[in-house]
DNA sequence: GCACTGTATTTACATTGTAAGCCTCCAACC
DNA sequence: GGTTGGAGGCTTACAATGTAAATACAGTGC
């Protein structure tokens, strides 16, 4: 995504709903918005094209395939982390602060993009040890640097990285799934009814349904995260 | 071209590759096997049909759509839990024993079906509080019963259920993803090369690549599970 | 023989991803 | 000016998919 567009002549400063020219970033952003509105299953090249006022095939000048379009969409979302002022790429106030900010930043991201997040969580990564939801070499490098520079041994840093990603993946995936997002494929545009399933043979479920439906995700996230941090402190120097 | 041996007798006990008649369970099992061999992306009605020696449309007598076929496949795999002699539906030796057995049973399932497990983890469930990887009303009921019958309060049982599913989902999804399974869609039948990506700008990743590639999933699972159990004991009566 | 019934096939169609080629406009040179 | 070239978008085309609808066909009861 190296843009070296050297000022395309005069300024296209015309007012009105012009077609501002197709660009990779514009396509990816439109993809994010489309998925957030209609779900990933509904995203087809033709539909995304027409959302941009363009034919499907035009997209292929900027994106080699639908698969890589999805990869780009995921990357676009993850890149928002760099724009989050609460998240630091460098550990400014110790590793605990770094991890807490990163965790909360990722949670914000997941909640902001509940439909895209399942892709962030489940799309194959470029190497097996690049784990969702961090997904990017830069962030993994930053993560490990934060820890080793705080005195963690190599092993401890790697162990922390693994524990941290498992924790986030489990929590956030379930949290966005509970929001009614499509995790995985499917979604028939069927915003299911109250979903008061037939719990006839399940007395406990009937009894506990209210409790089960209660949303305590924020508190649970904080508590589990705190527990994780306590555990990680045992590995710290 | 098809079968020139219609097996006229009542018993189809002839040796040889008979077509034992289509049945829902046979289709679902074939689906599990197919996905395990070729990945979920490759599963099409036509291909699954021909794996069963039958036309695509024949499957529709037993399965209303591809989506529900996938649901059935997921259910089939989860149902294997009932056949696991190490997993008890009732807590025979206390709730800790129950949870440990269940966790290990689910991990065994995930490792046995690394290609199907991502579907188990990410397919929408019938109610938002039916969380992967348990996914079934019966198991959730069993889970909650095990805890409440051990003296857990309703709230504590529900909290335990949530913590337990998050933990399993995160760990197992990442563990099967590391096995090279397709989490999510994609997979171009491209069994990627050693994947020695270009780590030029990432000195720490270069330095830690061996550690990062080490497989410590079993130990990590045990350790995190034990930690979870410790945490849960705080909620116990 | 005949009709009935449940199972598998055939045919058909809309939708998808994407290859290949075409058209059109605009900038750069003569 | 005219010409050219190339980039950006469009048209056409095709194979693969999910699945509706009609059909064929075997087995059973009369």
Coordinates of C-alpha atoms (C1' of nucleotides) in Angstrom, one line a residue:
Chain A
X1 CA 0.0 0.0 0.0
X2 CA 2.7 2.4 -0.9
X3 CA 0.8 5.4 -2.4
X4 CA 3.0 7.6 -4.5
X5 CA 0.3 9.5 -6.2
X6 CA 2.0 12.6 -7.4
X7 CA -0.8 15.1 -7.4
X8 CA -3.0 14.0 -10.3
X9 CA -3.0 17.3 -12.1
X10 CA -5.3 20.0 -10.9
X11 CA -7.3 19.5 -7.7
X12 CA -10.5 17.4 -8.0
X13 CA -12.1 19.9 -5.6
X14 CA -15.4 19.8 -7.3
X15 CA -18.3 19.7 -4.9
X16 CA -21.1 17.2 -5.3
X17 CA -21.2 13.4 -5.2
X18 CA -18.3 12.9 -7.5
X19 CA -16.6 9.6 -7.9
X20 CA -13.4 10.3 -6.2
X21 CA -11.5 7.7 -8.1
X22 CA -11.0 4.2 -7.0
X23 CA -8.1 3.4 -4.7
X24 CA -7.1 0.4 -2.7
X25 CA -7.7 2.1 0.6
X26 CA -11.1 3.3 -0.4
X27 CA -12.1 -0.2 -1.5
X28 CA -10.9 -1.7 1.8
X29 CA -12.7 0.8 3.9
X30 CA -15.8 0.3 1.9
X31 CA -15.3 -3.4 2.5
X32 CA -15.1 -2.8 6.3
X33 CA -18.3 -0.7 6.2
X34 CA -20.1 -3.2 4.0
X35 CA -19.3 -6.1 6.3
X36 CA -20.3 -4.2 9.3
X37 CA -23.6 -3.5 7.7
X38 CA -24.5 -6.7 6.0
X39 CA -22.1 -9.4 7.2
X40 CA -19.2 -11.0 5.5
X41 CA -21.3 -13.6 3.8
X42 CA -23.1 -10.9 1.8
X43 CA -19.9 -9.3 0.6
X44 CA -19.6 -10.2 -3.1
X45 CA -17.4 -8.4 -5.6
X46 CA -20.4 -7.2 -7.5
X47 CA -22.1 -5.8 -4.4
X48 CA -19.0 -4.1 -3.1
X49 CA -18.5 -2.7 -6.6
X50 CA -21.9 -1.2 -6.7
X51 CA -21.5 0.2 -3.2
X52 CA -18.6 2.1 -4.7
X53 CA -20.5 3.0 -7.8
X54 CA -18.4 0.7 -10.0
X55 CA -18.4 -2.6 -11.7
X56 CA -17.1 -5.7 -9.9
X57 CA -14.2 -6.2 -12.3
X58 CA -12.9 -2.7 -11.6
X59 CA -11.9 -3.9 -8.1
X60 CA -9.5 -6.3 -9.5
X61 CA -7.1 -3.6 -10.5
X62 CA -6.5 -3.0 -6.8
X63 CA -7.1 -6.3 -5.3
X64 CA -6.1 -9.6 -6.7
X65 CA -8.9 -11.7 -5.4
X66 CA -11.8 -11.8 -3.0
X67 CA -9.7 -13.7 -0.5
X68 CA -7.0 -11.1 -0.5
X69 CA -9.7 -8.4 -0.3
X70 CA -10.8 -10.0 3.0
X71 CA -7.2 -10.1 4.1
X72 CA -6.9 -6.4 3.4
X73 CA -10.1 -5.7 5.2
X74 CA -8.8 -7.5 8.3
X75 CA -5.5 -5.6 8.0
X76 CA -7.3 -2.3 7.7
X77 CA -9.2 -3.0 10.9
X78 CA -6.1 -4.1 12.8
X79 CA -4.3 -1.1 11.6
X80 CA -6.7 1.1 13.5
X81 CA -4.8 0.1 16.6
X82 CA -2.1 2.4 15.5
X83 CA -4.5 5.3 15.6
X84 CA -5.8 4.5 19.1
X85 CA -4.2 7.2 21.3
X86 CA -4.7 4.9 24.3
X87 CA -2.5 2.2 22.9
X88 CA 1.2 2.6 22.9
X89 CA 3.5 0.8 20.6
X90 CA 6.3 1.2 23.1
X91 CA 5.9 0.4 26.8
X92 CA 5.9 3.9 28.3
X93 CA 4.8 3.0 31.8
X94 CA 6.0 -0.6 32.2
X95 CA 4.9 -3.8 30.7
X96 CA 1.7 -4.1 32.7
X97 CA 0.5 -0.8 31.4
X98 CA 1.5 -1.8 27.9
X99 CA -0.5 -5.0 28.1
X100 CA -3.6 -3.5 29.7
X101 CA -3.7 -0.8 27.0
X102 CA -3.3 -3.3 24.3
X103 CA -5.9 -5.5 25.6
X104 CA -8.4 -2.7 26.0
X105 CA -7.6 -1.4 22.6
X106 CA -8.3 -4.7 21.0
X107 CA -11.5 -5.0 22.9
X108 CA -12.5 -1.6 21.6
X109 CA -11.7 -2.7 18.1
X110 CA -13.7 -5.8 18.4
X111 CA -16.7 -4.0 19.7
X112 CA -16.4 -1.3 17.1
X113 CA -16.3 -4.0 14.3
X114 CA -18.3 -6.9 15.6
X115 CA -18.9 -8.3 12.1
X116 CA -15.3 -8.0 11.0
X117 CA -13.8 -9.2 14.2
X118 CA -14.6 -12.9 13.5
X119 CA -12.4 -12.6 10.4
X120 CA -9.7 -11.0 12.4
X121 CA -9.9 -13.9 14.8
X122 CA -10.1 -16.8 12.3
X123 CA -8.5 -15.9 9.1
X124 CA -5.2 -17.8 8.5
X125 CA -2.1 -15.8 9.4
X126 CA 1.2 -15.6 7.5
X127 CA 3.0 -17.8 9.9
X128 CA 1.5 -20.2 12.5
X129 CA 3.0 -18.2 15.4
X130 CA 1.5 -15.0 14.3
X131 CA -1.6 -15.4 16.3
X132 CA -4.9 -13.7 16.2
X133 CA -6.0 -11.3 17.3
X134 CA -2.7 -9.5 17.0
X135 CA -2.1 -10.9 13.6
X136 CA 0.7 -8.6 12.4
X137 CA 4.4 -9.0 12.5
X138 CA 4.8 -5.5 13.7
X139 CA 2.5 -6.0 16.6
X140 CA 4.1 -9.2 17.6
X141 CA 7.5 -7.6 17.5
X142 CA 6.3 -4.7 19.5
X143 CA 4.7 -7.1 22.0
X144 CA 7.8 -9.1 22.5
X145 CA 10.0 -6.1 22.6
X146 CA 7.9 -4.6 25.4
X147 CA 8.3 -7.6 27.5
X148 CA 12.0 -8.4 26.9
X149 CA 12.9 -4.8 27.4
X150 CA 11.1 -5.0 30.7
X151 CA 13.4 -7.8 31.7
X152 CA 11.4 -10.9 30.7
X153 CA 13.4 -13.8 29.5
X154 CA 12.8 -14.9 25.9
X155 CA 10.8 -17.9 27.1
X156 CA 8.7 -15.9 29.5
X157 CA 8.0 -13.3 26.8
X158 CA 6.9 -16.0 24.4
X159 CA 4.8 -17.7 27.0
X160 CA 3.2 -14.4 27.8
X161 CA 2.4 -13.7 24.2
X162 CA 0.7 -17.1 23.9
X163 CA -1.4 -16.7 27.1
X164 CA -2.3 -13.2 26.1
X165 CA -3.6 -14.1 22.7
X166 CA -5.6 -17.1 23.9
X167 CA -7.2 -15.0 26.5
X168 CA -8.2 -12.2 24.1
X169 CA -9.3 -14.5 21.3
X170 CA -11.6 -16.5 23.6
X171 CA -13.1 -13.5 25.3
X172 CA -13.5 -11.2 22.3
X173 CA -14.8 -13.8 19.9
X174 CA -17.5 -14.9 22.4
X175 CA -18.3 -11.3 23.2
X176 CA -18.9 -10.3 19.6
X177 CA -20.8 -13.5 18.9
X178 CA -23.1 -12.6 21.8
X179 CA -23.7 -9.3 20.1
X180 CA -25.4 -11.3 17.4
X181 CA -22.6 -11.0 15.0
X182 CA -22.0 -13.7 12.5
X183 CA -19.1 -15.6 13.7
X184 CA -18.2 -17.8 10.9
X185 CA -20.1 -17.8 7.6
X186 CA -23.9 -18.1 7.5
X187 CA -26.4 -15.4 8.2
X188 CA -29.5 -15.4 6.2
X189 CA -30.4 -11.9 6.9
X190 CA -32.6 -13.5 9.5
X191 CA -32.4 -11.3 12.6
X192 CA -33.6 -14.1 14.7
X193 CA -36.7 -13.7 16.8
X194 CA -36.3 -13.4 20.6
X195 CA -34.9 -16.9 20.3
X196 CA -36.8 -18.2 23.2
X197 CA -35.9 -21.8 22.3
X198 CA -37.9 -24.7 23.5
X199 CA -36.3 -25.5 26.8
X200 CA -38.7 -28.2 27.6
X201 CA -36.3 -30.8 28.7
X202 CA -33.9 -28.5 30.3
X203 CA -35.2 -27.3 33.7
X204 CA -32.0 -25.7 34.8
X205 CA -31.7 -23.7 31.6
X206 CA -35.2 -22.4 32.1
X207 CA -34.4 -21.4 35.6
X208 CA -31.1 -19.8 34.8
X209 CA -32.1 -18.2 31.5
X210 CA -32.2 -14.7 32.8
X211 CA -28.8 -15.0 34.4
X212 CA -27.4 -16.6 31.3
X213 CA -28.7 -13.8 29.2
X214 CA -27.3 -11.1 31.4
X215 CA -24.5 -9.2 29.8
X216 CA -21.6 -9.1 32.1
X217 CA -19.0 -9.1 29.4
X218 CA -17.2 -5.9 30.5
X219 CA -16.8 -7.0 34.1
X220 CA -15.8 -10.5 33.1
X221 CA -13.2 -9.1 30.8
X222 CA -11.7 -6.9 33.5
X223 CA -11.7 -9.7 36.0
X224 CA -10.2 -12.3 33.7
X225 CA -7.6 -9.8 32.4
X226 CA -6.6 -8.9 35.9
X227 CA -6.3 -12.6 36.8
X228 CA -4.1 -13.1 33.7
X229 CA -1.9 -10.2 34.7
X230 CA -1.5 -11.6 38.2
X231 CA -0.4 -14.9 36.6
X232 CA 2.0 -13.1 34.3
X233 CA 3.6 -11.3 37.1
X234 CA 4.9 -14.6 38.3
X235 CA 6.9 -14.8 35.1
X236 CA 8.2 -11.3 35.4
X237 CA 11.7 -10.6 36.6
Chain B
X1 CA -22.2 -46.6 -15.0
X2 CA -23.9 -46.6 -11.6
X3 CA -24.5 -49.8 -9.8
X4 CA -25.2 -52.8 -12.0
X5 CA -25.9 -54.9 -9.0
X6 CA -29.2 -54.0 -7.4
X7 CA -28.8 -56.7 -4.7
X8 CA -32.1 -58.4 -5.3
X9 CA -32.2 -60.3 -2.0
X10 CA -33.5 -58.8 1.2
X11 CA -30.1 -58.8 2.9
X12 CA -27.6 -56.5 1.3
X13 CA -24.9 -58.7 2.9
X14 CA -23.0 -59.1 -0.3
X15 CA -19.4 -58.3 0.0
X16 CA -18.0 -55.5 -2.1
X17 CA -18.6 -51.8 -2.3
X18 CA -22.4 -51.7 -2.0
X19 CA -24.3 -48.5 -1.8
X20 CA -25.9 -49.0 1.7
X21 CA -28.7 -46.5 1.0
X22 CA -28.4 -42.9 1.9
X23 CA -29.2 -41.7 5.4
X24 CA -28.8 -38.5 7.2
X25 CA -26.2 -39.9 9.6
X26 CA -24.2 -41.4 6.8
X27 CA -24.2 -38.0 5.0
X28 CA -23.1 -36.2 8.1
X29 CA -20.3 -38.6 8.8
X30 CA -19.2 -38.4 5.2
X31 CA -19.2 -34.6 5.6
X32 CA -17.0 -34.8 8.7
X33 CA -14.6 -37.0 6.9
X34 CA -14.6 -34.9 3.8
X35 CA -13.9 -31.7 5.7
X36 CA -11.2 -33.4 7.7
X37 CA -9.5 -34.4 4.4
X38 CA -10.1 -31.4 2.2
X39 CA -11.2 -28.5 4.4
X40 CA -14.6 -27.0 4.8
X41 CA -14.1 -24.6 1.9
X42 CA -13.9 -27.5 -0.5
X43 CA -17.1 -29.1 0.7
X44 CA -19.7 -28.6 -2.0
X45 CA -22.9 -30.5 -2.4
X46 CA -21.7 -32.1 -5.6
X47 CA -18.4 -33.2 -4.2
X48 CA -20.0 -34.6 -1.1
X49 CA -22.5 -36.3 -3.2
X50 CA -20.0 -38.0 -5.4
X51 CA -18.0 -39.0 -2.3
X52 CA -21.1 -40.9 -1.4
X53 CA -21.7 -42.2 -4.9
X54 CA -24.7 -40.1 -5.4
X55 CA -25.8 -36.9 -7.1
X56 CA -25.8 -33.6 -5.3
X57 CA -29.6 -33.3 -5.3
X58 CA -30.0 -36.5 -3.5
X59 CA -28.6 -35.0 -0.3
X60 CA -31.5 -32.6 -0.2
X61 CA -33.9 -35.3 0.9
X62 CA -32.0 -35.6 4.1
X63 CA -30.6 -32.1 4.6
X64 CA -32.5 -28.9 3.8
X65 CA -29.4 -26.8 2.8
X66 CA -25.7 -26.7 2.8
X67 CA -25.8 -24.4 5.8
X68 CA -27.8 -26.9 7.8
X69 CA -25.5 -29.7 6.5
X70 CA -22.6 -27.8 8.2
X71 CA -24.7 -27.5 11.4
X72 CA -25.3 -31.2 11.3
X73 CA -21.6 -31.9 10.8
X74 CA -20.8 -29.8 13.8
X75 CA -23.4 -31.5 15.9
X76 CA -22.1 -34.9 14.8
X77 CA -18.7 -34.0 16.0
X78 CA -19.9 -32.6 19.3
X79 CA -22.0 -35.7 19.9
X80 CA -18.8 -37.7 20.0
X81 CA -18.4 -36.3 23.5
X82 CA -21.1 -38.7 24.6
X83 CA -19.1 -41.6 23.4
X84 CA -15.9 -40.5 25.2
X85 CA -15.6 -42.9 28.2
X86 CA -13.4 -40.4 30.0
X87 CA -16.1 -37.7 30.0
X88 CA -19.0 -38.0 32.4
X89 CA -22.3 -36.3 31.9
X90 CA -22.8 -36.4 35.6
X91 CA -20.2 -35.3 38.1
X92 CA -19.1 -38.6 39.6
X93 CA -16.2 -37.3 41.5
X94 CA -16.9 -33.7 42.3
X95 CA -17.1 -30.7 40.1
X96 CA -13.4 -30.3 39.6
X97 CA -13.1 -33.8 38.2
X98 CA -16.1 -33.1 36.0
X99 CA -14.6 -29.9 34.5
X100 CA -11.2 -31.4 34.0
X101 CA -12.7 -34.4 32.1
X102 CA -14.9 -32.2 30.0
X103 CA -12.0 -29.9 29.1
X104 CA -9.7 -32.7 28.2
X105 CA -12.5 -34.4 26.2
X106 CA -13.1 -31.3 24.2
X107 CA -9.4 -30.9 23.6
X108 CA -9.3 -34.4 22.3
X109 CA -12.2 -33.7 20.0
X110 CA -10.5 -30.6 18.7
X111 CA -7.3 -32.4 18.0
X112 CA -9.1 -35.3 16.4
X113 CA -11.0 -33.0 14.1
X114 CA -8.8 -30.0 13.5
X115 CA -10.5 -29.0 10.3
X116 CA -14.0 -29.3 11.7
X117 CA -13.2 -27.6 15.0
X118 CA -13.2 -24.1 13.7
X119 CA -16.8 -24.6 12.7
X120 CA -17.6 -25.9 16.1
X121 CA -16.0 -22.7 17.4
X122 CA -17.5 -20.2 15.1
X123 CA -20.8 -21.3 13.8
X124 CA -23.8 -19.4 15.2
X125 CA -25.6 -21.2 18.0
X126 CA -29.3 -21.4 18.7
X127 CA -29.2 -18.9 21.5
X128 CA -26.5 -16.4 22.3
X129 CA -25.9 -17.9 25.7
X130 CA -25.2 -21.4 24.2
X131 CA -21.5 -20.8 23.7
X132 CA -19.0 -22.7 21.7
X133 CA -17.4 -25.0 22.1
X134 CA -20.1 -26.7 24.2
X135 CA -22.8 -25.6 21.8
X136 CA -25.6 -27.9 22.8
X137 CA -28.4 -27.3 25.2
X138 CA -27.8 -30.7 26.7
X139 CA -24.2 -30.0 27.5
X140 CA -24.9 -26.6 29.0
X141 CA -27.6 -28.2 31.1
X142 CA -25.3 -30.9 32.2
X143 CA -22.6 -28.4 33.0
X144 CA -24.7 -26.1 35.1
X145 CA -26.3 -29.1 36.8
X146 CA -22.8 -30.4 37.8
X147 CA -22.0 -27.1 39.4
X148 CA -25.2 -26.3 41.1
X149 CA -25.5 -29.8 42.4
X150 CA -22.0 -29.3 43.9
X151 CA -23.2 -26.3 45.8
X152 CA -22.4 -23.5 43.4
X153 CA -24.9 -20.6 43.5
X154 CA -26.7 -19.9 40.3
X155 CA -24.5 -16.8 39.6
X156 CA -21.3 -18.7 40.3
X157 CA -22.4 -21.5 38.1
X158 CA -23.1 -19.2 35.2
X159 CA -19.8 -17.3 35.8
X160 CA -18.0 -20.6 35.7
X161 CA -19.7 -21.6 32.5
X162 CA -18.6 -18.4 30.9
X163 CA -15.0 -18.5 32.1
X164 CA -14.7 -22.1 31.0
X165 CA -16.0 -21.6 27.5
X166 CA -13.8 -18.5 26.9
X167 CA -10.8 -20.4 28.0
X168 CA -11.5 -23.5 25.9
X169 CA -12.4 -21.5 22.8
X170 CA -9.3 -19.4 22.9
X171 CA -6.9 -22.2 23.6
X172 CA -8.4 -24.8 21.3
X173 CA -9.0 -22.5 18.3
X174 CA -5.4 -21.3 18.4
X175 CA -4.1 -24.8 18.9
X176 CA -5.9 -26.3 15.9
X177 CA -5.0 -23.2 13.9
X178 CA -1.4 -23.8 14.6
X179 CA -1.9 -27.3 13.3
X180 CA -2.3 -25.7 9.9
X181 CA -6.0 -26.1 9.9
X182 CA -8.2 -23.7 8.1
X183 CA -9.7 -21.6 10.7
X184 CA -12.2 -19.5 8.8
X185 CA -12.7 -19.9 5.1
X186 CA -9.9 -19.7 2.6
X187 CA -7.4 -22.4 1.8
X188 CA -6.3 -22.8 -1.7
X189 CA -5.0 -26.3 -1.3
X190 CA -1.7 -24.5 -0.8
X191 CA 0.1 -26.4 1.9
X192 CA 2.3 -23.5 2.6
X193 CA 6.0 -23.8 2.3
X194 CA 8.2 -23.6 5.4
X195 CA 6.7 -20.1 5.8
X196 CA 10.0 -18.6 6.6
X197 CA 8.6 -15.2 6.0
X198 CA 10.8 -12.2 5.5
X199 CA 11.6 -11.0 8.9
X200 CA 13.9 -8.3 7.8
X201 CA 12.6 -5.5 9.8
X202 CA 11.9 -7.6 12.9
X203 CA 15.0 -8.5 14.8
X204 CA 13.3 -9.9 17.8
X205 CA 11.1 -12.1 15.8
X206 CA 14.2 -13.5 14.1
X207 CA 15.8 -14.1 17.4
X208 CA 12.8 -15.7 18.9
X209 CA 11.5 -17.6 15.9
X210 CA 12.6 -21.0 17.2
X211 CA 11.0 -20.4 20.6
X212 CA 7.8 -19.1 18.9
X213 CA 7.6 -22.1 16.7
X214 CA 8.0 -24.6 19.5
X215 CA 4.9 -26.5 20.3
X216 CA 4.1 -26.2 24.0
X217 CA 0.4 -26.4 23.5
X218 CA -0.2 -29.4 25.8
X219 CA 1.7 -28.0 28.7
X220 CA 0.2 -24.6 28.2
X221 CA -3.2 -26.1 28.2
X222 CA -2.6 -27.9 31.4
X223 CA -1.1 -24.9 33.1
X224 CA -3.8 -22.5 32.1
X225 CA -6.5 -25.0 32.9
X226 CA -5.1 -25.5 36.3
X227 CA -5.0 -21.8 36.8
X228 CA -8.6 -21.5 35.8
X229 CA -9.5 -24.2 38.2
X230 CA -7.8 -22.4 41.0
X231 CA -9.7 -19.3 40.1
X232 CA -12.9 -21.2 40.0
X233 CA -12.4 -22.7 43.4
X234 CA -12.7 -19.2 44.8
X235 CA -16.3 -19.2 43.6
X236 CA -17.0 -22.6 45.0
X237 CA -19.0 -23.1 48.2
Chain C
dG1 C1' -51.4 -56.1 -15.0
dC2 C1' -51.9 -51.3 -12.3
dA3 C1' -51.4 -47.4 -9.1
dC4 C1' -48.8 -45.6 -5.2
dT5 C1' -44.8 -44.2 -2.7
dG6 C1' -40.4 -43.0 -1.5
dT7 C1' -35.7 -42.4 -3.4
dA8 C1' -32.4 -40.8 -6.7
dT9 C1' -31.6 -38.3 -11.2
dT10 C1' -32.0 -34.8 -14.7
dT11 C1' -32.7 -30.4 -16.0
dA12 C1' -32.6 -25.7 -15.2
dC13 C1' -31.4 -21.2 -13.4
dA14 C1' -29.7 -17.4 -10.7
dT15 C1' -25.4 -16.0 -8.5
dT16 C1' -20.8 -16.2 -7.7
dG17 C1' -15.4 -15.3 -8.7
dT18 C1' -12.6 -14.0 -12.2
dA19 C1' -10.1 -14.3 -17.1
dA20 C1' -9.7 -11.6 -21.3
dG21 C1' -10.5 -8.1 -24.1
dC22 C1' -12.5 -3.5 -25.1
dC23 C1' -13.5 1.4 -24.6
dT24 C1' -12.5 5.9 -23.3
dC25 C1' -10.4 9.6 -21.6
dC26 C1' -6.5 12.5 -20.6
dA27 C1' -1.5 13.7 -20.4
dA28 C1' 2.6 14.0 -23.0
dC29 C1' 4.9 14.5 -26.9
dC30 C1' 5.3 16.0 -32.1
Chain D
dG1 C1' -3.6 21.4 -33.3
dG2 C1' -3.0 16.0 -33.8
dT3 C1' -1.3 11.6 -32.3
dT4 C1' -0.2 8.2 -29.1
dG5 C1' -0.1 5.5 -25.1
dG6 C1' -1.5 3.9 -21.2
dA7 C1' -4.3 3.7 -17.1
dG8 C1' -8.8 3.1 -15.2
dG9 C1' -13.1 1.3 -15.7
dC10 C1' -16.6 -1.7 -18.5
dT11 C1' -18.4 -5.7 -21.2
dT12 C1' -18.5 -10.1 -22.2
dA13 C1' -17.8 -14.8 -21.1
dC14 C1' -17.4 -19.0 -18.5
dA15 C1' -17.1 -22.5 -15.1
dA16 C1' -18.6 -23.6 -10.5
dT17 C1' -22.0 -23.4 -7.0
dG18 C1' -26.6 -23.9 -4.3
dT19 C1' -31.0 -25.4 -5.0
dA20 C1' -36.0 -25.5 -7.2
dA21 C1' -38.8 -28.3 -10.1
dA22 C1' -39.8 -32.0 -12.9
dT23 C1' -38.7 -36.6 -14.0
dA24 C1' -37.5 -41.6 -13.8
dC25 C1' -37.6 -45.7 -11.4
dA26 C1' -37.6 -49.4 -8.0
dG27 C1' -40.5 -51.8 -4.7
dT28 C1' -44.8 -52.8 -2.7
dG29 C1' -49.6 -53.7 -2.5
dC30 C1' -53.7 -54.6 -5.1

